[in-house]
mmCIF file of C-alpha atoms in Angstrom:
data_model
loop_
_atom_site.group_PDB
_atom_site.id
_atom_site.type_symbol
_atom_site.label_atom_id
_atom_site.label_comp_id
_atom_site.label_asym_id
_atom_site.label_seq_id
_atom_site.Cartn_x
_atom_site.Cartn_y
_atom_site.Cartn_z
ATOM 1 C CA UNK A 1 -62.498 42.203 0.257
ATOM 2 C CA UNK A 2 -60.338 39.113 0.603
ATOM 3 C CA UNK A 3 -58.183 38.263 3.587
ATOM 4 C CA UNK A 4 -54.603 36.960 3.546
ATOM 5 C CA UNK A 5 -55.962 33.534 4.494
ATOM 6 C CA UNK A 6 -58.412 33.569 1.574
ATOM 7 C CA UNK A 7 -55.616 34.537 -0.818
ATOM 8 C CA UNK A 8 -53.437 31.738 0.588
ATOM 9 C CA UNK A 9 -56.201 29.164 0.003
ATOM 10 C CA UNK A 10 -56.685 30.417 -3.563
ATOM 11 C CA UNK A 11 -52.932 30.181 -4.191
ATOM 12 C CA UNK A 12 -52.905 26.622 -2.806
ATOM 13 C CA UNK A 13 -55.910 25.805 -4.995
ATOM 14 C CA UNK A 14 -54.030 27.009 -8.091
ATOM 15 C CA UNK A 15 -50.949 25.000 -7.102
ATOM 16 C CA UNK A 16 -53.196 21.998 -6.388
ATOM 17 C CA UNK A 17 -54.515 22.162 -9.941
ATOM 18 C CA UNK A 18 -51.295 22.938 -11.801
ATOM 19 C CA UNK A 19 -48.759 20.606 -10.171
ATOM 20 C CA UNK A 20 -50.683 17.291 -10.154
ATOM 21 C CA UNK A 21 -52.374 17.862 -13.509
ATOM 22 C CA UNK A 22 -49.081 18.630 -15.185
ATOM 23 C CA UNK A 23 -48.204 14.988 -14.547
ATOM 24 C CA UNK A 24 -51.688 13.640 -15.266
ATOM 25 C CA UNK A 25 -51.807 15.327 -18.669
ATOM 26 C CA UNK A 26 -48.429 13.832 -19.576
ATOM 27 C CA UNK A 27 -49.648 10.373 -18.600
ATOM 28 C CA UNK A 28 -52.894 10.831 -20.573
ATOM 29 C CA UNK A 29 -50.965 11.947 -23.655
ATOM 30 C CA UNK A 30 -48.835 8.833 -23.459
ATOM 31 C CA UNK A 31 -51.516 6.256 -22.549
ATOM 32 C CA UNK A 32 -54.902 7.812 -23.310
ATOM 33 C CA UNK A 33 -57.943 6.972 -21.203
ATOM 34 C CA UNK A 34 -56.699 3.494 -20.305
ATOM 35 C CA UNK A 35 -58.316 3.005 -16.871
ATOM 36 C CA UNK A 36 -56.858 -0.474 -16.178
ATOM 37 C CA UNK A 37 -53.379 0.856 -16.997
ATOM 38 C CA UNK A 38 -54.021 3.889 -14.796
ATOM 39 C CA UNK A 39 -54.925 1.690 -11.812
ATOM 40 C CA UNK A 40 -51.941 -0.590 -12.475
ATOM 41 C CA UNK A 41 -49.593 2.402 -12.600
ATOM 42 C CA UNK A 42 -51.202 3.991 -9.552
ATOM 43 C CA UNK A 43 -50.597 0.810 -7.531
ATOM 44 C CA UNK A 44 -47.329 -0.181 -9.254
ATOM 45 C CA UNK A 45 -45.339 -0.467 -6.017
ATOM 46 C CA UNK A 46 -45.731 0.042 -2.291
ATOM 47 C CA UNK A 47 -44.731 3.713 -2.397
ATOM 48 C CA UNK A 48 -47.163 4.515 -5.213
ATOM 49 C CA UNK A 49 -49.933 2.558 -3.474
ATOM 50 C CA UNK A 50 -49.241 4.390 -0.202
ATOM 51 C CA UNK A 51 -49.704 7.775 -1.875
ATOM 52 C CA UNK A 52 -52.720 6.618 -3.878
ATOM 53 C CA UNK A 53 -54.546 5.277 -0.826
ATOM 54 C CA UNK A 54 -53.526 8.282 1.263
ATOM 55 C CA UNK A 55 -55.117 10.622 -1.280
ATOM 56 C CA UNK A 56 -58.219 8.458 -1.727
ATOM 57 C CA UNK A 57 -58.831 8.323 2.034
ATOM 58 C CA UNK A 58 -58.147 12.068 2.387
ATOM 59 C CA UNK A 59 -60.761 12.784 -0.288
ATOM 60 C CA UNK A 60 -63.318 10.573 1.487
ATOM 61 C CA UNK A 61 -62.680 12.429 4.768
ATOM 62 C CA UNK A 62 -62.889 15.785 2.981
ATOM 63 C CA UNK A 63 -66.184 14.809 1.351
ATOM 64 C CA UNK A 64 -67.620 13.700 4.702
ATOM 65 C CA UNK A 65 -66.578 16.988 6.308
ATOM 66 C CA UNK A 66 -67.840 19.173 3.467
ATOM 67 C CA UNK A 67 -71.160 17.409 2.966
ATOM 68 C CA UNK A 68 -71.992 17.612 6.679
ATOM 69 C CA UNK A 69 -70.700 21.186 7.150
ATOM 70 C CA UNK A 70 -73.854 23.208 7.738
ATOM 71 C CA UNK A 71 -71.910 26.487 7.716
ATOM 72 C CA UNK A 72 -71.673 26.150 3.916
ATOM 73 C CA UNK A 73 -74.521 26.689 1.483
ATOM 74 C CA UNK A 74 -75.629 23.583 -0.389
ATOM 75 C CA UNK A 75 -74.222 25.105 -3.598
ATOM 76 C CA UNK A 76 -70.790 25.452 -1.955
ATOM 77 C CA UNK A 77 -70.910 21.854 -0.746
ATOM 78 C CA UNK A 78 -71.635 20.750 -4.315
ATOM 79 C CA UNK A 79 -68.577 22.704 -5.526
ATOM 80 C CA UNK A 80 -66.411 20.949 -2.938
ATOM 81 C CA UNK A 81 -67.689 17.562 -4.123
ATOM 82 C CA UNK A 82 -66.907 18.497 -7.741
ATOM 83 C CA UNK A 83 -63.472 19.824 -6.759
ATOM 84 C CA UNK A 84 -62.740 16.685 -4.756
ATOM 85 C CA UNK A 85 -63.372 14.565 -7.830
ATOM 86 C CA UNK A 86 -60.315 16.352 -9.238
ATOM 87 C CA UNK A 87 -58.360 15.363 -6.123
ATOM 88 C CA UNK A 88 -57.596 16.372 -2.557
ATOM 89 C CA UNK A 89 -55.217 19.090 -3.748
ATOM 90 C CA UNK A 90 -58.194 20.812 -5.402
ATOM 91 C CA UNK A 91 -61.010 19.919 -3.017
ATOM 92 C CA UNK A 92 -59.300 20.787 0.276
ATOM 93 C CA UNK A 93 -58.150 24.340 -0.525
ATOM 94 C CA UNK A 94 -61.510 24.982 -2.228
ATOM 95 C CA UNK A 95 -63.346 23.814 0.904
ATOM 96 C CA UNK A 96 -61.148 25.940 3.190
ATOM 97 C CA UNK A 97 -61.567 28.995 0.943
ATOM 98 C CA UNK A 98 -65.359 28.596 0.874
ATOM 99 C CA UNK A 99 -65.473 28.202 4.674
ATOM 100 C CA UNK A 100 -63.268 31.243 5.183
ATOM 101 C CA UNK A 101 -65.362 33.273 2.767
ATOM 102 C CA UNK A 102 -68.545 32.329 4.666
ATOM 103 C CA UNK A 103 -66.929 32.944 8.050
ATOM 104 C CA UNK A 104 -65.867 36.539 7.395
ATOM 105 C CA UNK A 105 -69.355 37.990 6.709
ATOM 106 C CA UNK A 106 -70.727 36.098 9.730
ATOM 107 C CA UNK A 107 -68.021 37.593 11.959
ATOM 108 C CA UNK A 108 -68.716 41.070 10.593
ATOM 109 C CA UNK A 109 -72.431 40.727 11.323
ATOM 110 C CA UNK A 110 -71.703 39.422 14.825
ATOM 111 C CA UNK A 111 -69.367 42.342 15.561
ATOM 112 C CA UNK A 112 -71.933 44.822 14.274
ATOM 113 C CA UNK A 113 -74.531 43.373 16.633
ATOM 114 C CA UNK A 114 -72.109 43.370 19.570
ATOM 115 C CA UNK A 115 -71.772 39.584 19.727
ATOM 116 C CA UNK A 116 -68.289 38.092 19.633
ATOM 117 C CA UNK A 117 -67.797 34.694 18.021
ATOM 118 C CA UNK A 118 -65.544 32.228 19.795
ATOM 119 C CA UNK A 119 -62.728 30.656 17.785
#
């Protein structure tokens, strides 16, 4: 059974795949796998560089959080790393969905045993 929060994270994950990759696919069709051109275009001006570095740093922070998050199974942490390679808009909602999915069974078990988890 999924919660509204889990459904929201899955919706954001879908949006995080569709919207950025719509543009990436167009660029790849036009230029192919030209990595130097990609980097040049990514850093073409101050605004583009701001967004590029913002996303790169966000992914590094996300990876640090996910890799050290002991509430997730190792397998889930690996999925977050893979998702983050696709970008923050994929990795972050995936990480939040996996955390939420793990949290719900733990809360149910705690309630069944009479222990209440603090938030």
